[in-house]
PDB file of C-alpha atoms in Angstrom:
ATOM      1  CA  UNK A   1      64.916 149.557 114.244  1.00 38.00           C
ATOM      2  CA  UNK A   2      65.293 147.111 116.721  1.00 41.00           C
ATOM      3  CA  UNK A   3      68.369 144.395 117.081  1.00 40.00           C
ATOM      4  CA  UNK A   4      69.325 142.267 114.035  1.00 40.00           C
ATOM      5  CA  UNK A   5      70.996 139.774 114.063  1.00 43.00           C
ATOM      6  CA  UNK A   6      74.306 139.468 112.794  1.00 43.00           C
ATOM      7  CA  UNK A   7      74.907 137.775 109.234  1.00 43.00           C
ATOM      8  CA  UNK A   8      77.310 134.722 109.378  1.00 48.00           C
ATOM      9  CA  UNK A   9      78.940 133.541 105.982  1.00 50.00           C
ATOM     10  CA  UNK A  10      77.157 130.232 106.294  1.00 57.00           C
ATOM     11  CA  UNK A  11      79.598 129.342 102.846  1.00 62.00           C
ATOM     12  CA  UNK A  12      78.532 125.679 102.107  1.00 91.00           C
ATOM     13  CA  UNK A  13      82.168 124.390 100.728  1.00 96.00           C
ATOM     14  CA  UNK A  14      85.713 125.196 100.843  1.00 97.00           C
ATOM     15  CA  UNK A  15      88.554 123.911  99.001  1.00 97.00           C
ATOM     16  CA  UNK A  16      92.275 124.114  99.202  1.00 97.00           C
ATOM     17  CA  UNK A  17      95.531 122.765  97.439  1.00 98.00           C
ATOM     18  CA  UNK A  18      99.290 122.259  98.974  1.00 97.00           C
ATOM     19  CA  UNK A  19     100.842 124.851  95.987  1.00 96.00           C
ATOM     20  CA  UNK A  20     104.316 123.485  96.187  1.00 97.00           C
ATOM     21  CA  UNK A  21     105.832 119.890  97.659  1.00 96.00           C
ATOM     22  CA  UNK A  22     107.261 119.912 101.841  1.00 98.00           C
ATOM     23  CA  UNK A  23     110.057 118.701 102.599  1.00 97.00           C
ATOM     24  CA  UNK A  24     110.344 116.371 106.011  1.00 97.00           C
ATOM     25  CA  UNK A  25     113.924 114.635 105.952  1.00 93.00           C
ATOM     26  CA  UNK A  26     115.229 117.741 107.907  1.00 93.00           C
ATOM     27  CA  UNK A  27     112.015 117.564 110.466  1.00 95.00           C
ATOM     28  CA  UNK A  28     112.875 115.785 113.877  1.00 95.00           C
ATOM     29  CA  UNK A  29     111.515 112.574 113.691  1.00 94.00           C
ATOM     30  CA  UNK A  30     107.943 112.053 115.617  1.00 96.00           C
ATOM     31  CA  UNK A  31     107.513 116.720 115.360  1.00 97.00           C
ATOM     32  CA  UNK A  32     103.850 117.461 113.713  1.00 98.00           C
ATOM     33  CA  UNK A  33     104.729 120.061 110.668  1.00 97.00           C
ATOM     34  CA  UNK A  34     102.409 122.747 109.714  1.00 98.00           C
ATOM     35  CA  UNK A  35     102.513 121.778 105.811  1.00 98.00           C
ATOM     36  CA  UNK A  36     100.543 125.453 105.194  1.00 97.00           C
ATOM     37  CA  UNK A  37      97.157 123.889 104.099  1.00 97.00           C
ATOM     38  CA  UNK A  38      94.548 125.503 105.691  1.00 98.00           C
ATOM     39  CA  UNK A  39      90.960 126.055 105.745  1.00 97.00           C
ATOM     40  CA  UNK A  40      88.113 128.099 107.725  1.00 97.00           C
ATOM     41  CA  UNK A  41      85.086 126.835 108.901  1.00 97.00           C
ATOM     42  CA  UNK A  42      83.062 130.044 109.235  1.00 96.00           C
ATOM     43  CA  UNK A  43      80.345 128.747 111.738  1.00 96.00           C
ATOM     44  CA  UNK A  44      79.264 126.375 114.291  1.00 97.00           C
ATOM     45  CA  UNK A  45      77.351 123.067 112.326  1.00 97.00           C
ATOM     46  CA  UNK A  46      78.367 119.889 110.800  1.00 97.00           C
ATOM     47  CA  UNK A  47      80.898 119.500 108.268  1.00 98.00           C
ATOM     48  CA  UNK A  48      82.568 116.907 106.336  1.00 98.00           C
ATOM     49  CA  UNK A  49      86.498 116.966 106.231  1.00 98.00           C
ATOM     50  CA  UNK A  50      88.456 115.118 103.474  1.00 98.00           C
ATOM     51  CA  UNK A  51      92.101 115.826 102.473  1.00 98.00           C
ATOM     52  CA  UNK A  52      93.972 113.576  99.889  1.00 98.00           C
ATOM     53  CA  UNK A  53      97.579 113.470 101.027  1.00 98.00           C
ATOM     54  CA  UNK A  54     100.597 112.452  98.824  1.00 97.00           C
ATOM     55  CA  UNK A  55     103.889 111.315 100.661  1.00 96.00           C
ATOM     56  CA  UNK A  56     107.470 109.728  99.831  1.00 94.00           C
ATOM     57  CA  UNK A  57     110.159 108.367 101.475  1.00 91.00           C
ATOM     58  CA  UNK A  58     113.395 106.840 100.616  1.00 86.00           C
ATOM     59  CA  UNK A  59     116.406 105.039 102.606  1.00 75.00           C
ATOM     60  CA  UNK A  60     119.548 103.092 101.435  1.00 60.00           C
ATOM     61  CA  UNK A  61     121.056 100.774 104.110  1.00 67.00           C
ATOM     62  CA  UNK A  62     119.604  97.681 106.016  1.00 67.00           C
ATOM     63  CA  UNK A  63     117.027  97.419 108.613  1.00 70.00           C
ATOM     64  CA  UNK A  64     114.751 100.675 107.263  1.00 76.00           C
ATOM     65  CA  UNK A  65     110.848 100.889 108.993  1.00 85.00           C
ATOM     66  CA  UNK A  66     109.676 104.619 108.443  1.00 89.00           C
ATOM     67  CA  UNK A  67     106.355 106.576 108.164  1.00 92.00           C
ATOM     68  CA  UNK A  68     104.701 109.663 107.384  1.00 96.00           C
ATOM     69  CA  UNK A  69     101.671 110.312 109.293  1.00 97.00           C
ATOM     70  CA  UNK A  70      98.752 112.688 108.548  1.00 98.00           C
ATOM     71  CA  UNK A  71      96.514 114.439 110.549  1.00 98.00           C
ATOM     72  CA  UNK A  72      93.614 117.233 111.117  1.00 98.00           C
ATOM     73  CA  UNK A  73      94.493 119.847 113.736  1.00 98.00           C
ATOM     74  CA  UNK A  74      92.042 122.112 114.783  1.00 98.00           C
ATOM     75  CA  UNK A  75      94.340 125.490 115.063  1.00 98.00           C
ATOM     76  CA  UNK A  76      91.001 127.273 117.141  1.00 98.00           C
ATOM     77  CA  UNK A  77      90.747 124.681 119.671  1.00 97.00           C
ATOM     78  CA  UNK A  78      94.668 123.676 119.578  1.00 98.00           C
ATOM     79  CA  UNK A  79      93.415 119.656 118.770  1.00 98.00           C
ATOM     80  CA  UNK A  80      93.477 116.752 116.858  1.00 98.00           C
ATOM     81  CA  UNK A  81      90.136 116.785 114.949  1.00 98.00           C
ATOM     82  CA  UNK A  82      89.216 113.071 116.213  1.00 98.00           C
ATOM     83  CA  UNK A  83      89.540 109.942 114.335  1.00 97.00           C
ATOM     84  CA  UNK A  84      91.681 112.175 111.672  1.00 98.00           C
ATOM     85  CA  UNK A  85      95.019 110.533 111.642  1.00 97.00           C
ATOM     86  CA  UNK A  86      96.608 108.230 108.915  1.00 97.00           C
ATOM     87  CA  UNK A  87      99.145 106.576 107.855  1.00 96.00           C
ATOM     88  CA  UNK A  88     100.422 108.022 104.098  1.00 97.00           C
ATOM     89  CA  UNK A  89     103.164 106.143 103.604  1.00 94.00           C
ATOM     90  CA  UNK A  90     105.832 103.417 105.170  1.00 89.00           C
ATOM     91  CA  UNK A  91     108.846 101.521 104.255  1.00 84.00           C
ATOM     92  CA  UNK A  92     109.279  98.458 106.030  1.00 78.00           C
ATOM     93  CA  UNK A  93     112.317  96.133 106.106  1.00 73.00           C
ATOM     94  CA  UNK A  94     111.404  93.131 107.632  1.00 63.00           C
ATOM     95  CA  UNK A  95     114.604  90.200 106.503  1.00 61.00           C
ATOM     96  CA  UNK A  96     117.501  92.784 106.638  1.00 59.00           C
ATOM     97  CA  UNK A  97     120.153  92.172 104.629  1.00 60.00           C
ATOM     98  CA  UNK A  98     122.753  93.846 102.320  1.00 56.00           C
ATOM     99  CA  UNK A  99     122.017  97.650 101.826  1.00 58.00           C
ATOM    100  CA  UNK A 100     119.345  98.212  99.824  1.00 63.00           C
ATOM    101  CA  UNK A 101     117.910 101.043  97.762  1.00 66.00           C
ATOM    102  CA  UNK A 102     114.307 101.929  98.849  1.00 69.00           C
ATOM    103  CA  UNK A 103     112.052 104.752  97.926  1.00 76.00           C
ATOM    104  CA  UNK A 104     108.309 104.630  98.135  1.00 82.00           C
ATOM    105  CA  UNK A 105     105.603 107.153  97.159  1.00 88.00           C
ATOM    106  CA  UNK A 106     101.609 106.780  98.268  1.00 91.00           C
ATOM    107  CA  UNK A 107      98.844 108.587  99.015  1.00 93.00           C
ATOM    108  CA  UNK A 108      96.063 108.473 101.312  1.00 95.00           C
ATOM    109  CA  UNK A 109      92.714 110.034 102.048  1.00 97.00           C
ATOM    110  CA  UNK A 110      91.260 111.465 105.668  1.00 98.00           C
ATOM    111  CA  UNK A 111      87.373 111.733 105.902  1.00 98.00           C
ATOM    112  CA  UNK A 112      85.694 112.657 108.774  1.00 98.00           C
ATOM    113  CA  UNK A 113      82.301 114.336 110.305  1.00 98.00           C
ATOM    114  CA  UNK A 114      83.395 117.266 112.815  1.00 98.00           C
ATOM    115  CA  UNK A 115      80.970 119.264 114.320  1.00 98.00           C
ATOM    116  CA  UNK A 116      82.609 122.539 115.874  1.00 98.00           C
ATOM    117  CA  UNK A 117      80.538 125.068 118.015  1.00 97.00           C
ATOM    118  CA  UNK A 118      81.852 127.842 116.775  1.00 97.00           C
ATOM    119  CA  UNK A 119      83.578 129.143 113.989  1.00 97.00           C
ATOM    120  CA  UNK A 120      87.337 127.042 113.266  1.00 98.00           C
ATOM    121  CA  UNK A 121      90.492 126.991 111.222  1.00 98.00           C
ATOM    122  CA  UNK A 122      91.544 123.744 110.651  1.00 98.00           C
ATOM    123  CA  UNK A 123      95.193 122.429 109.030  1.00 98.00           C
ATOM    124  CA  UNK A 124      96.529 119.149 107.764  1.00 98.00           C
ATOM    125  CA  UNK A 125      99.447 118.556 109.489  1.00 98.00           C
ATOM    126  CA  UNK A 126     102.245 115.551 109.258  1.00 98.00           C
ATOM    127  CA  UNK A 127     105.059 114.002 110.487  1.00 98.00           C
ATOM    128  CA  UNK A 128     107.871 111.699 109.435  1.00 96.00           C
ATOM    129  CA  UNK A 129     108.616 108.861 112.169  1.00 94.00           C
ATOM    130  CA  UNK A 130     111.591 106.696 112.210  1.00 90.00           C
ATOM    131  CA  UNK A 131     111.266 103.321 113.941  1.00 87.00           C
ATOM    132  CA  UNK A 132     114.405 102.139 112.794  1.00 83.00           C
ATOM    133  CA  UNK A 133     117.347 103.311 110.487  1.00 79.00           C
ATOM    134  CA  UNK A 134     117.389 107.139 109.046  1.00 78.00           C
ATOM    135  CA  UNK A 135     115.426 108.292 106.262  1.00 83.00           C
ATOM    136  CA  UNK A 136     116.767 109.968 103.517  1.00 85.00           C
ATOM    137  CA  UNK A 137     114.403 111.646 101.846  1.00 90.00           C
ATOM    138  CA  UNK A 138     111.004 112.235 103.125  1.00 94.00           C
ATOM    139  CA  UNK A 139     108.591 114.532 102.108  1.00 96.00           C
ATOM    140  CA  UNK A 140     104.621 115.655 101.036  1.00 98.00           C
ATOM    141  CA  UNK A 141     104.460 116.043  97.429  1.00 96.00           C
ATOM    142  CA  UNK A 142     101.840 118.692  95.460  1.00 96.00           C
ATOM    143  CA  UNK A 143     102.139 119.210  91.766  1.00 94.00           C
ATOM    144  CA  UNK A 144     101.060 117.961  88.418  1.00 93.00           C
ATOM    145  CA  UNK A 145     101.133 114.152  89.354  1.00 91.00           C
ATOM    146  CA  UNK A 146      99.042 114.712  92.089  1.00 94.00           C
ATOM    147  CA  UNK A 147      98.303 117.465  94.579  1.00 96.00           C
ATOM    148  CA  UNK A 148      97.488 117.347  98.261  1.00 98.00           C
ATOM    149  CA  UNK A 149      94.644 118.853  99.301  1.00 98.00           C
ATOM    150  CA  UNK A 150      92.172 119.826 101.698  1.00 98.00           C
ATOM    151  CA  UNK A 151      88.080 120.239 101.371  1.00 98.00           C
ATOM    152  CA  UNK A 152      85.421 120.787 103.584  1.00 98.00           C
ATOM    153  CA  UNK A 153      81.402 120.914 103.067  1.00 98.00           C
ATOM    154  CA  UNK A 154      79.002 122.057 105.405  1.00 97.00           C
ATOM    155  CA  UNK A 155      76.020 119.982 106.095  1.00 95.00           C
ATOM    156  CA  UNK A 156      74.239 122.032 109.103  1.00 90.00           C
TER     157      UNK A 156
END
């Protein structure tokens, strides 16, 4: 027999969801968090990335502006998957005044075209920023309202 060449799990989809909620009001404000969502892209080609991702955040005082960002890292290639970062959710004070109770929840998709050479793990990843004042509470939800996930399909 002569060479062969070696089979490659050409799988056309995968599909992941965040099992349980993350928690970011601990996180250092600005630090990327690993929120355990993962997927492998098993060969070189052109694929279609989409996550759905759920955040909240909540501040009492004056003068709040807050944000959880999401992204796409490539784990392989230790980068940003281009054009894959987004803004989930914000509280904004703009007229400060007396304290005031504030707690927001949103969601927001990423959907991009990546085209790897090789085979790649890629995670959604997020952080909680504070422009001004301290969040409270700050997280990425997952359950039965709604759960964060991650999806790709391969198109070549």
């Amino acid at each position: 027999m002569t060479g062969t060449a070696a089979s490659v799990n050409t799988r056309a989809s995968g599909f992941a969801a965040l099992p349980a909620g993350v928690d970011l009001t601990s996180t250092a404000s600005g630090a990327w968090i690993d929120l355990g969502l993962s997927l492998a892209l098993p060969a070189a080609g052109t694929y279609h990335l989409d996550a759905v991702v759920r955040g909240n955040l909540g501040r009492m005082g004056t003068g709040e502006n807050a944000l959880i960002t999401a992204r796409l890292w490539d784990v392989t290639a230790g980068a940003i998957v281009p054009n894959s970062e987004a803004i989930v959710v914000q509280i904004s004070e703009f007229a400060p005044g007396a304290a005031t109770a504030l707690q927001w929840n949103s969601s927001t998709a990423i959907s991009v075209e990546y085209k790897p050479t090789s085979p790649r793990t890629i995670r959604l990843e997020a952080a909680r920023t504070d422009i001004a004042g301290t969040t409270e509470v700050a997280g990425i939800g997952s359950d039965t309202l709604q759960r964060t996930t991650l999806r790709y399909a391969r198109l070549t």
